[in-house]
CSV table of C-alpha atoms in Angstrom, one decimal:
chain,number,residue,atom,x,y,z
A,1,MET,CA,-9.5,-4.1,-3.1
A,2,HIS,CA,-12.3,-5.4,-5.3
A,3,LEU,CA,-15.9,-5.3,-5.1
A,4,PRO,CA,-17.2,-8.2,-7.7
A,5,ILE,CA,-20.3,-10.2,-6.2
A,6,THR,CA,-20.1,-13.5,-7.9
A,7,PRO,CA,-21.4,-16.9,-6.4
A,8,VAL,CA,-17.7,-18.2,-6.8
A,9,ARG,CA,-16.2,-15.4,-4.7
A,10,CYS,CA,-18.8,-16.2,-1.8
A,11,VAL,CA,-18.3,-19.6,-2.0
A,12,ALA,CA,-14.5,-19.6,-2.4
A,13,PHE,CA,-14.3,-18.0,0.8
A,14,GLY,CA,-16.2,-20.6,2.3
A,15,PHE,CA,-14.2,-23.5,1.3
A,16,VAL,CA,-10.9,-21.7,2.2
A,17,CYS,CA,-12.4,-21.1,5.6
A,18,VAL,CA,-13.3,-24.8,6.2
A,19,VAL,CA,-10.3,-26.2,5.1
A,20,ALA,CA,-8.3,-24.0,7.7
A,21,THR,CA,-10.6,-24.7,10.4
A,22,ASN,CA,-10.3,-28.4,9.9
A,23,ALA,CA,-6.5,-27.8,9.7
A,24,MET,CA,-6.0,-29.7,6.3
A,25,GLN,CA,-2.8,-29.2,4.7
A,26,LEU,CA,-2.7,-26.4,2.0
A,27,ALA,CA,0.0,-26.7,-0.9
A,28,ALA,CA,3.4,-25.8,-0.2
A,29,GLN,CA,3.9,-22.1,-1.1
A,30,PRO,CA,6.0,-21.8,-4.3
A,31,PRO,CA,9.7,-20.5,-3.9
A,32,LEU,CA,10.6,-16.9,-4.3
A,33,PRO,CA,11.3,-15.7,-7.6
A,34,ASN,CA,14.8,-15.5,-9.1
A,35,PHE,CA,15.5,-11.8,-9.1
A,36,PRO,CA,17.8,-10.6,-11.8
A,37,LYS,CA,21.2,-10.2,-10.8
A,38,PRO,CA,23.1,-6.8,-10.9
A,39,ASP,CA,24.4,-6.0,-14.6
A,40,PHE,CA,28.0,-6.9,-13.6
A,41,LEU,CA,27.1,-10.2,-12.4
A,42,GLN,CA,25.2,-11.3,-15.5
A,43,PRO,CA,27.2,-13.6,-18.0
A,44,SER,CA,27.7,-11.8,-21.6
A,45,SER,CA,27.0,-13.5,-24.6
A,46,ASP,CA,30.3,-15.0,-25.4
A,47,GLN,CA,32.2,-14.7,-21.9
A,48,GLU,CA,32.0,-16.1,-18.5
A,49,MET,CA,30.4,-13.7,-15.7
A,50,GLN,CA,32.1,-10.4,-15.9
A,51,ALA,CA,34.3,-9.2,-13.0
A,52,PRO,CA,32.8,-6.3,-10.9
A,53,PRO,CA,34.3,-2.8,-11.4
A,54,ASP,CA,37.1,-3.4,-9.1
A,55,PRO,CA,38.0,0.4,-8.2
A,56,LEU,CA,34.5,1.0,-7.2
A,57,GLN,CA,33.9,-2.1,-5.2
A,58,TRP,CA,37.2,-1.6,-3.5
A,59,ILE,CA,36.0,1.9,-2.5
A,60,ALA,CA,32.7,0.7,-1.2
A,61,ALA,CA,34.3,-2.0,0.6
A,62,ALA,CA,37.0,0.2,2.3
A,63,VAL,CA,34.5,2.6,3.4
A,64,GLU,CA,32.1,-0.2,4.9
A,65,SER,CA,34.1,-2.6,6.4
A,66,ALA,CA,37.2,-0.3,7.8
A,67,LYS,CA,39.0,-3.7,8.0
A,68,GLU,CA,42.1,-2.0,7.0
A,69,ASP,CA,44.0,0.6,8.6
A,70,LYS,CA,41.9,3.7,8.5
A,71,ASP,CA,44.9,5.9,7.7
A,72,ALA,CA,46.0,3.4,5.0
A,73,VAL,CA,42.6,3.6,3.7
A,74,ILE,CA,42.1,7.3,3.7
A,75,GLN,CA,45.7,7.5,1.8
A,76,LYS,CA,44.3,5.2,-0.8
A,77,LEU,CA,41.1,7.2,-1.2
A,78,GLU,CA,42.8,10.6,-1.5
A,79,ALA,CA,44.9,8.8,-4.2
A,80,VAL,CA,41.8,7.7,-6.3
A,81,ALA,CA,40.0,10.9,-5.4
A,82,LEU,CA,42.7,12.9,-7.1
A,83,GLN,CA,43.8,10.7,-9.8
A,84,GLY,CA,41.2,8.2,-10.6
A,85,LYS,CA,40.8,6.5,-14.0
A,86,SER,CA,37.4,8.3,-14.4
A,87,LYS,CA,35.2,10.8,-12.8
A,88,LEU,CA,32.9,8.4,-11.1
A,89,GLN,CA,35.7,6.5,-9.5
A,90,SER,CA,37.2,10.0,-8.2
A,91,VAL,CA,33.9,11.1,-6.9
A,92,PHE,CA,33.2,7.8,-5.3
A,93,ALA,CA,36.6,7.9,-3.3
A,94,ALA,CA,36.0,11.8,-2.6
A,95,LYS,CA,32.6,10.7,-1.1
A,96,GLY,CA,34.3,8.0,0.9
A,97,LEU,CA,36.4,10.0,2.5
A,98,ALA,CA,33.3,12.4,3.6
A,99,GLU,CA,31.6,9.3,5.0
A,100,LEU,CA,34.8,8.3,7.1
A,101,GLY,CA,34.8,11.7,8.8
A,102,THR,CA,38.1,12.8,7.7
A,103,ASN,CA,39.4,16.0,6.7
A,104,VAL,CA,39.0,16.6,3.1
A,105,PRO,CA,41.9,18.2,1.4
A,106,PRO,CA,41.1,21.3,-0.5
A,107,GLU,CA,41.8,19.5,-3.9
A,108,VAL,CA,39.2,17.0,-3.2
A,109,LEU,CA,36.7,19.6,-2.2
A,110,ASN,CA,37.2,21.2,-5.4
A,111,SER,CA,36.8,17.8,-7.1
A,112,LEU,CA,33.4,17.4,-5.7
A,113,LYS,CA,32.4,20.7,-6.2
A,114,ASP,CA,33.1,20.6,-9.8
A,115,ALA,CA,31.5,17.1,-10.3
A,116,ALA,CA,28.4,18.5,-8.3
A,117,SER,CA,28.1,21.1,-10.9
A,118,GLY,CA,28.6,19.2,-14.0
A,119,SER,CA,26.0,17.9,-16.5
A,120,ASP,CA,26.2,14.0,-15.5
A,121,LEU,CA,23.3,13.9,-12.9
A,122,VAL,CA,24.6,10.5,-11.8
A,123,VAL,CA,28.1,11.7,-10.6
A,124,ALA,CA,26.6,15.0,-9.6
A,125,GLY,CA,24.3,13.2,-7.1
A,126,ILE,CA,27.1,11.3,-5.7
A,127,ALA,CA,29.4,14.5,-5.4
A,128,CYS,CA,26.3,16.0,-3.9
A,129,LYS,CA,25.9,13.6,-1.1
A,130,GLY,CA,29.6,13.8,-0.5
A,131,LEU,CA,29.1,17.4,0.0
A,132,SER,CA,26.3,17.1,2.6
A,133,LEU,CA,28.7,15.1,4.8
A,134,LEU,CA,31.3,17.7,5.1
A,135,GLY,CA,29.7,20.1,7.3
A,136,ASP,CA,29.7,23.9,6.6
A,137,PRO,CA,32.1,23.8,3.9
A,138,GLY,CA,30.1,21.5,1.8
A,139,LEU,CA,26.8,22.9,2.8
A,140,ASP,CA,28.2,26.3,1.4
A,141,VAL,CA,29.0,24.6,-2.0
A,142,LEU,CA,25.4,23.2,-2.1
A,143,ARG,CA,23.7,26.1,-1.4
A,144,ASP,CA,25.5,28.1,-3.9
A,145,LEU,CA,24.7,25.1,-6.6
A,146,VAL,CA,21.0,25.7,-5.5
A,147,ALA,CA,21.1,29.5,-6.0
A,148,ARG,CA,22.6,29.3,-9.6
A,149,GLU,CA,20.0,28.5,-12.0
A,150,ASP,CA,22.4,27.3,-14.9
A,151,CYS,CA,23.1,24.2,-12.6
A,152,PRO,CA,21.9,21.3,-14.2
A,153,ALA,CA,22.1,19.5,-10.5
A,154,ARG,CA,20.3,22.2,-8.6
A,155,ALA,CA,17.5,19.9,-7.5
A,156,VAL,CA,20.2,17.0,-6.8
A,157,ALA,CA,21.9,19.6,-4.4
A,158,LEU,CA,18.9,20.5,-2.8
A,159,GLU,CA,17.9,16.8,-2.1
A,160,ALA,CA,21.3,16.4,-0.5
A,161,ILE,CA,20.8,19.2,1.7
A,162,VAL,CA,17.4,18.1,2.7
A,163,ASP,CA,18.6,14.5,3.3
A,164,GLN,CA,21.4,15.6,5.6
A,165,HIS,CA,20.2,18.9,7.0
A,166,GLY,CA,16.6,19.1,6.6
A,167,LEU,CA,15.0,22.4,5.2
A,168,ASP,CA,13.5,25.4,7.6
A,169,GLN,CA,9.8,26.4,6.6
A,170,GLU,CA,11.3,30.1,5.6
A,171,THR,CA,13.4,28.6,2.8
A,172,ALA,CA,10.9,26.2,1.9
A,173,ARG,CA,8.4,29.0,1.3
A,174,SER,CA,11.0,30.9,-0.9
A,175,LEU,CA,11.9,28.0,-3.0
A,176,LEU,CA,8.3,26.7,-3.5
A,177,GLN,CA,8.1,29.9,-5.9
A,178,ASP,CA,11.1,28.7,-7.9
A,179,SER,CA,10.7,28.1,-11.7
A,180,ASN,CA,12.1,24.8,-11.8
A,181,PRO,CA,9.6,22.2,-11.0
A,182,MET,CA,12.2,19.6,-9.9
A,183,ILE,CA,13.1,22.2,-7.1
A,184,ARG,CA,9.5,22.5,-6.2
A,185,ALA,CA,9.1,18.9,-6.0
A,186,VAL,CA,12.1,18.5,-3.7
A,187,VAL,CA,10.6,21.4,-1.3
A,188,VAL,CA,7.1,19.8,-1.1
A,189,ASP,CA,8.3,16.4,-0.4
A,190,ALA,CA,10.3,17.9,2.3
A,191,VAL,CA,7.6,19.7,3.8
A,192,ALA,CA,5.6,16.5,3.9
A,193,ASP,CA,8.0,15.0,6.1
A,194,LEU,CA,7.4,17.9,8.7
A,195,ASP,CA,5.9,16.8,12.0
A,196,ALA,CA,3.8,20.2,11.5
A,197,ILE,CA,3.8,23.0,9.2
A,198,ASP,CA,3.1,26.8,10.3
A,199,PRO,CA,-0.1,28.6,8.3
A,200,ARG,CA,1.9,30.3,6.1
A,201,THR,CA,3.5,27.2,4.4
A,202,SER,CA,0.0,25.6,4.5
A,203,ASP,CA,-1.5,28.4,2.6
A,204,GLN,CA,1.3,28.4,0.2
A,205,LEU,CA,0.7,24.8,-0.5
A,206,ARG,CA,-3.2,25.4,-0.8
A,207,ILE,CA,-2.6,28.0,-3.4
A,208,LEU,CA,-0.3,25.6,-5.5
A,209,LEU,CA,-2.8,23.1,-5.1
A,210,ARG,CA,-5.0,25.3,-7.2
A,211,THR,CA,-2.3,27.0,-9.4
A,212,GLU,CA,0.7,24.3,-10.1
A,213,THR,CA,1.0,23.9,-13.7
A,214,ASP,CA,3.5,20.4,-13.3
A,215,GLY,CA,1.3,17.5,-12.7
A,216,SER,CA,3.8,15.7,-10.8
A,217,VAL,CA,4.3,18.4,-8.3
A,218,ARG,CA,0.8,19.0,-7.9
A,219,LEU,CA,0.2,15.3,-6.9
A,220,ARG,CA,3.2,15.9,-4.4
A,221,VAL,CA,1.1,19.0,-3.3
A,222,ALA,CA,-1.9,17.1,-2.4
A,223,ASN,CA,-0.1,14.6,-0.6
A,224,ALA,CA,1.7,16.9,1.6
A,225,LEU,CA,-1.4,18.9,2.3
A,226,GLY,CA,-3.3,15.5,3.3
A,227,THR,CA,-0.3,14.3,5.5
A,228,THR,CA,0.0,17.9,7.4
A,229,THR,CA,-3.3,19.2,7.4
A,230,ARG,CA,-5.8,19.4,10.6
A,231,ASP,CA,-8.1,21.1,8.7
A,232,PRO,CA,-11.6,19.8,8.3
A,233,ALA,CA,-12.6,22.6,5.8
A,234,LEU,CA,-9.5,21.7,3.6
A,235,ALA,CA,-10.5,17.9,3.7
A,236,SER,CA,-14.0,18.9,2.6
A,237,MET,CA,-13.0,21.1,0.0
A,238,VAL,CA,-10.8,18.6,-1.6
A,239,LEU,CA,-13.0,15.7,-1.1
A,240,GLY,CA,-16.3,16.8,-0.6
A,241,SER,CA,-19.2,16.1,-3.2
A,242,GLN,CA,-18.9,19.8,-4.6
A,243,SER,CA,-15.3,19.5,-5.1
A,244,GLN,CA,-13.7,20.7,-8.3
A,245,ILE,CA,-10.4,18.9,-7.9
A,246,PRO,CA,-9.6,16.0,-10.3
A,247,GLY,CA,-9.6,12.6,-9.1
A,248,ALA,CA,-6.1,11.7,-9.3
A,249,ILE,CA,-5.2,14.8,-7.1
A,250,GLN,CA,-8.0,13.4,-4.5
A,251,ARG,CA,-6.4,10.2,-4.7
A,252,SER,CA,-3.0,11.7,-3.7
A,253,PHE,CA,-4.7,13.6,-1.1
A,254,VAL,CA,-6.1,10.2,0.4
A,255,ARG,CA,-2.7,8.6,0.5
A,256,GLY,CA,-1.5,11.8,2.5
A,257,LEU,CA,-4.3,11.4,5.2
A,258,ALA,CA,-3.5,7.9,5.6
A,259,ASN,CA,0.1,9.1,6.8
A,260,ASN,CA,-1.3,12.0,8.9
A,261,ALA,CA,-0.1,11.9,12.2
A,262,ASP,CA,-3.4,12.9,13.6
A,263,GLU,CA,-5.3,9.5,12.7
A,264,ALA,CA,-8.3,10.4,14.4
A,265,PHE,CA,-8.9,13.4,12.3
A,266,ALA,CA,-7.8,11.6,9.1
A,267,ALA,CA,-10.4,8.7,9.9
A,268,ASN,CA,-13.3,11.3,9.9
A,269,ALA,CA,-12.1,13.0,6.6
A,270,LEU,CA,-11.8,9.7,4.8
A,271,GLY,CA,-15.0,8.4,6.2
A,272,GLU,CA,-16.4,11.5,4.8
A,273,SER,CA,-15.0,10.7,1.3
A,274,LEU,CA,-16.4,7.1,1.0
A,275,GLY,CA,-19.6,8.5,-0.8
A,276,THR,CA,-17.9,10.6,-3.5
A,277,ASN,CA,-18.6,9.8,-7.1
A,278,GLU,CA,-15.0,10.4,-8.4
A,279,SER,CA,-13.2,7.6,-9.9
A,280,GLY,CA,-11.1,5.4,-7.5
A,281,VAL,CA,-11.2,8.1,-4.9
A,282,ALA,CA,-13.9,6.1,-2.6
A,283,GLU,CA,-11.8,2.9,-3.0
A,284,ALA,CA,-8.5,4.8,-2.0
A,285,SER,CA,-10.3,6.0,1.2
A,286,ALA,CA,-11.4,2.7,2.1
A,287,ASP,CA,-8.1,1.3,1.7
A,288,ALA,CA,-6.7,4.1,3.9
A,289,LEU,CA,-9.4,3.6,6.6
A,290,ILE,CA,-8.3,-0.2,6.5
A,291,SER,CA,-4.8,0.9,7.1
A,292,LEU,CA,-5.9,2.9,10.3
A,293,GLY,CA,-7.3,-0.4,11.8
A,294,ASN,CA,-9.2,0.3,15.0
A,295,VAL,CA,-8.8,4.1,14.5
A,296,GLY,CA,-10.9,3.9,11.5
A,297,ILE,CA,-13.7,1.8,12.7
A,298,PRO,CA,-16.0,4.6,14.3
A,299,ALA,CA,-15.7,6.5,10.9
A,300,LEU,CA,-16.4,3.3,8.9
A,301,THR,CA,-19.4,2.6,11.3
A,302,THR,CA,-20.7,6.1,10.9
A,303,ALA,CA,-20.8,5.7,7.1
A,304,LEU,CA,-23.0,2.8,7.3
A,305,GLU,CA,-25.9,5.5,7.9
A,306,ASN,CA,-25.1,7.2,4.6
A,307,PRO,CA,-26.5,5.3,1.4
A,308,SER,CA,-23.6,6.6,-0.6
A,309,SER,CA,-21.0,5.5,1.3
A,310,ARG,CA,-22.6,2.3,2.7
A,311,LEU,CA,-21.1,-0.1,0.2
A,312,TRP,CA,-17.6,1.0,0.7
A,313,ALA,CA,-18.0,1.1,4.4
A,314,ILE,CA,-19.3,-2.4,4.4
A,315,VAL,CA,-16.5,-3.8,2.5
A,316,ALA,CA,-13.7,-2.0,4.4
A,317,LEU,CA,-15.3,-3.3,7.8
A,318,GLY,CA,-15.0,-6.6,6.5
A,319,GLU,CA,-11.4,-6.2,5.7
A,320,VAL,CA,-10.9,-4.8,9.3
A,321,GLY,CA,-11.9,-8.2,10.5
A,322,SER,CA,-12.6,-9.3,14.0
A,323,PRO,CA,-11.7,-5.9,15.5
A,324,ALA,CA,-14.8,-4.3,13.9
A,325,ALA,CA,-17.2,-6.8,15.7
A,326,ALA,CA,-19.2,-4.0,17.3
A,327,ALA,CA,-20.4,-2.9,14.0
A,328,ALA,CA,-22.0,-6.5,13.7
A,329,GLU,CA,-25.6,-5.0,14.9
A,330,PRO,CA,-25.8,-2.2,12.7
A,331,LEU,CA,-24.8,-4.1,9.6
A,332,ALA,CA,-27.8,-6.7,10.5
A,333,ASP,CA,-30.3,-4.0,10.8
A,334,LEU,CA,-29.4,-3.1,7.3
A,335,LEU,CA,-30.1,-6.6,6.0
A,336,ALA,CA,-33.5,-6.8,5.6
A,337,ASP,CA,-34.3,-3.6,3.5
A,338,ALA,CA,-30.9,-3.6,1.5
A,339,PRO,CA,-30.8,-4.5,-2.3
A,340,PRO,CA,-29.4,-8.0,-3.2
A,341,GLU,CA,-25.9,-6.8,-4.1
A,342,LEU,CA,-25.5,-5.0,-0.9
A,343,GLN,CA,-27.1,-7.8,1.3
A,344,SER,CA,-24.1,-10.0,-0.3
A,345,GLU,CA,-21.6,-7.9,1.1
A,346,ILE,CA,-23.2,-7.4,4.5
A,347,LEU,CA,-23.2,-11.2,4.8
A,348,MET,CA,-19.5,-11.7,3.8
A,349,THR,CA,-18.7,-8.9,6.0
A,350,LEU,CA,-20.7,-10.1,9.4
A,351,GLY,CA,-18.6,-13.4,8.6
A,352,LYS,CA,-15.3,-12.0,8.1
A,353,ILE,CA,-15.6,-9.9,11.5
A,354,GLN,CA,-17.0,-13.0,13.4
A,355,SER,CA,-19.2,-11.1,16.0
A,356,ASN,CA,-21.1,-13.5,18.5
A,357,SER,CA,-24.2,-11.2,18.3
A,358,SER,CA,-27.3,-13.2,18.5
A,359,GLY,CA,-29.3,-10.5,16.5
A,360,ALA,CA,-26.5,-10.9,13.7
A,361,ALA,CA,-26.7,-14.6,13.6
A,362,ASP,CA,-30.8,-14.4,13.3
A,363,ALA,CA,-30.5,-11.8,10.6
A,364,ILE,CA,-27.8,-14.2,8.7
A,365,VAL,CA,-30.0,-17.4,9.0
A,366,ALA,CA,-33.0,-15.6,7.7
A,367,GLN,CA,-31.1,-14.9,4.5
A,368,LEU,CA,-30.5,-18.7,3.6
A,369,GLN,CA,-34.1,-18.3,2.6
A,370,SER,CA,-33.3,-15.5,-0.1
A,371,ALA,CA,-34.3,-16.1,-3.7
A,372,VAL,CA,-31.1,-14.7,-4.8
A,373,PRO,CA,-28.4,-17.1,-5.3
A,374,SER,CA,-25.4,-15.0,-4.4
A,375,VAL,CA,-27.2,-13.9,-1.1
A,376,ARG,CA,-27.8,-17.7,-0.1
A,377,TYR,CA,-24.1,-18.3,-0.8
A,378,ALA,CA,-22.9,-15.3,1.1
A,379,ALA,CA,-25.1,-16.4,4.0
A,380,LEU,CA,-23.7,-19.5,3.9
A,381,PHE,CA,-20.3,-18.5,4.3
A,382,ALA,CA,-21.3,-16.4,7.2
A,383,VAL,CA,-23.1,-19.6,8.8
A,384,LEU,CA,-19.8,-21.2,8.1
A,385,LYS,CA,-17.4,-18.6,9.6
A,386,LEU,CA,-19.6,-18.0,12.6
A,387,ASN,CA,-20.5,-21.9,13.0
A,388,ILE,CA,-24.0,-21.0,13.4
A,389,ALA,CA,-25.6,-24.3,14.3
A,390,THR,CA,-29.0,-23.1,15.4
A,391,PRO,CA,-32.0,-25.5,14.6
A,392,THR,CA,-33.6,-23.3,12.0
A,393,ALA,CA,-29.9,-23.1,10.2
A,394,ARG,CA,-29.4,-26.8,10.4
A,395,GLU,CA,-32.7,-27.8,8.9
A,396,THR,CA,-32.4,-25.2,6.1
A,397,ILE,CA,-28.9,-26.5,5.2
A,398,ASN,CA,-29.6,-30.0,5.6
A,399,GLY,CA,-32.5,-29.3,2.9
A,400,PHE,CA,-29.9,-27.6,0.5
A,401,VAL,CA,-28.0,-31.0,0.0
A,402,ASN,CA,-31.0,-32.0,-2.2
A,403,SER,CA,-30.8,-28.6,-4.1
A,404,ASP,CA,-30.5,-28.5,-8.0
A,405,ASP,CA,-27.9,-26.0,-7.3
A,406,ALA,CA,-24.7,-27.5,-7.6
A,407,ALA,CA,-22.8,-24.8,-5.7
A,408,LEU,CA,-25.4,-24.9,-2.9
A,409,ARG,CA,-25.3,-28.3,-2.6
A,410,LEU,CA,-21.4,-28.5,-2.1
A,411,LEU,CA,-21.4,-25.6,0.2
A,412,SER,CA,-23.9,-27.1,2.3
A,413,ARG,CA,-22.0,-30.6,2.5
A,414,VAL,CA,-19.0,-28.5,3.5
A,415,ILE,CA,-20.7,-27.1,6.6
A,416,ILE,CA,-22.4,-30.5,7.8
A,417,ALA,CA,-19.3,-32.1,7.6
A,418,LYS,CA,-17.5,-29.1,9.6
A,419,GLN,CA,-20.4,-29.2,12.3
A,420,ASN,CA,-19.9,-32.8,12.4
A,421,PRO,CA,-16.2,-33.8,12.8
A,422,GLY,CA,-16.7,-36.9,14.6
A,423,ASP,CA,-18.5,-38.4,11.5
A,424,PRO,CA,-16.0,-39.5,8.8
A,425,SER,CA,-19.3,-40.1,6.5
A,426,LYS,CA,-19.8,-36.4,6.4
A,427,GLY,CA,-16.5,-35.5,4.9
A,428,LEU,CA,-16.8,-38.6,2.3
A,429,GLN,CA,-20.0,-37.0,1.3
A,430,VAL,CA,-18.1,-33.6,0.6
A,431,LEU,CA,-15.5,-35.7,-1.6
A,432,GLN,CA,-18.4,-37.3,-3.6
A,433,GLU,CA,-20.2,-34.2,-4.2
A,434,VAL,CA,-16.8,-32.6,-5.4
A,435,GLN,CA,-16.4,-35.4,-7.8
A,436,HIS,CA,-19.9,-35.1,-8.9
A,437,THR,CA,-19.7,-31.2,-9.3
A,438,LEU,CA,-16.6,-31.4,-11.6
A,439,ALA,CA,-18.9,-32.3,-14.5
A,440,ASP,CA,-21.2,-29.5,-14.1
A,441,PRO,CA,-21.9,-27.2,-17.0
A,442,ASP,CA,-21.2,-24.2,-15.2
A,443,SER,CA,-17.7,-23.2,-15.5
A,444,ASP,CA,-17.9,-21.1,-12.4
A,445,VAL,CA,-19.1,-24.1,-10.2
A,446,ARG,CA,-16.3,-26.6,-11.8
A,447,SER,CA,-13.7,-24.1,-11.0
A,448,LEU,CA,-14.8,-24.2,-7.5
A,449,ALA,CA,-14.7,-28.2,-7.6
A,450,MET,CA,-11.3,-28.2,-8.6
A,451,ALA,CA,-10.3,-25.7,-6.4
A,452,LEU,CA,-11.7,-27.6,-3.4
A,453,GLN,CA,-10.6,-31.0,-4.7
A,454,SER,CA,-7.0,-29.5,-4.9
A,455,VAL,CA,-7.0,-28.5,-1.3
A,456,LEU,CA,-8.6,-31.7,-0.1
A,457,LYS,CA,-5.9,-34.1,-1.9
């Protein structure tokens, strides 16, 4: 979400709205980009396309499709698992056996165990996934690997356990004290996925939020707390005006709040953080409130009352759109005394939420007389979106067609054409104004005219 208040921004919204309203044809969307092919499908420098690695492809296909007789597939997988051309092939085959739910021979289990404890983390990851599918025997192996501090794949083994079996909070609290930051990262991510955490786990995460030395883990801790907390005091400690928490950590907490199951709690906490001066945090909070949709509207409306949070609340309400129509009156009440840059944002938001409030309409029309160009443009945008056609609005807009301001003339012509759909001459006047504006010395205005020209073709 961005905040630049420019005449072109306001006017651009206007002409796009008009074109959409009048069902004019937009240019066809460009085709989807060509994504790169997998490495084994890319032609080499002097050869045709390379064939894929047959053994691995066959193993995957055999497990996925099961088109062959299951017993025959199992026999082939066992053979590859025990006598593969490479450790990777053998481990893939052993994992395939595990996925088929068959009883894995002891030799294959040992092969997976050896691969999982090796230094090749790719092979170890496949082996750990296979072990996680083998019930208690595989789980016992994985637990032993996690307990071995000399095992390079400890975190990979733990992740396999979590993915397949979850993680109880008592074990999580113990592992949060592990010296390996990768272990702590896996545990924190697992805790963040829980529906609820008990107070002891929450307390341990709060301590880590202050004491964790690994930056990546600390970000994860903040996200987990934001996702799982229901404590307003914690939210205030992290996001409040007196917070000593760095901005990056605050933003991670905000992202967690956006996924908090208690949306009403999250919305209130996010609304209170809109006034922070910490870089990027208010914007992240506004984005999170937008993602909450209707649930975020009361918090955004309340935030209008606070001058420090007002700007982001206005912008966010506009992004929510028509569901926020009840905020039109509070927004309109702010117009008269707001500074010009805030007036522009209020007017843009009133246009986006499209309330039929008569009080809002009167406040919008009053701003057509503003001495500030960007405010007039934003008022015209709101008039256009709401199709305000009161006598005062019509008289003012008709007067703009002779203005020295090229953008004002052009947008006024567009509004007049929209409000007179049965008069082809009004549409022709728009085209003529576009052609005239293409020679304007202001590059922003020329850009507007070119954009409108391309849509009108």
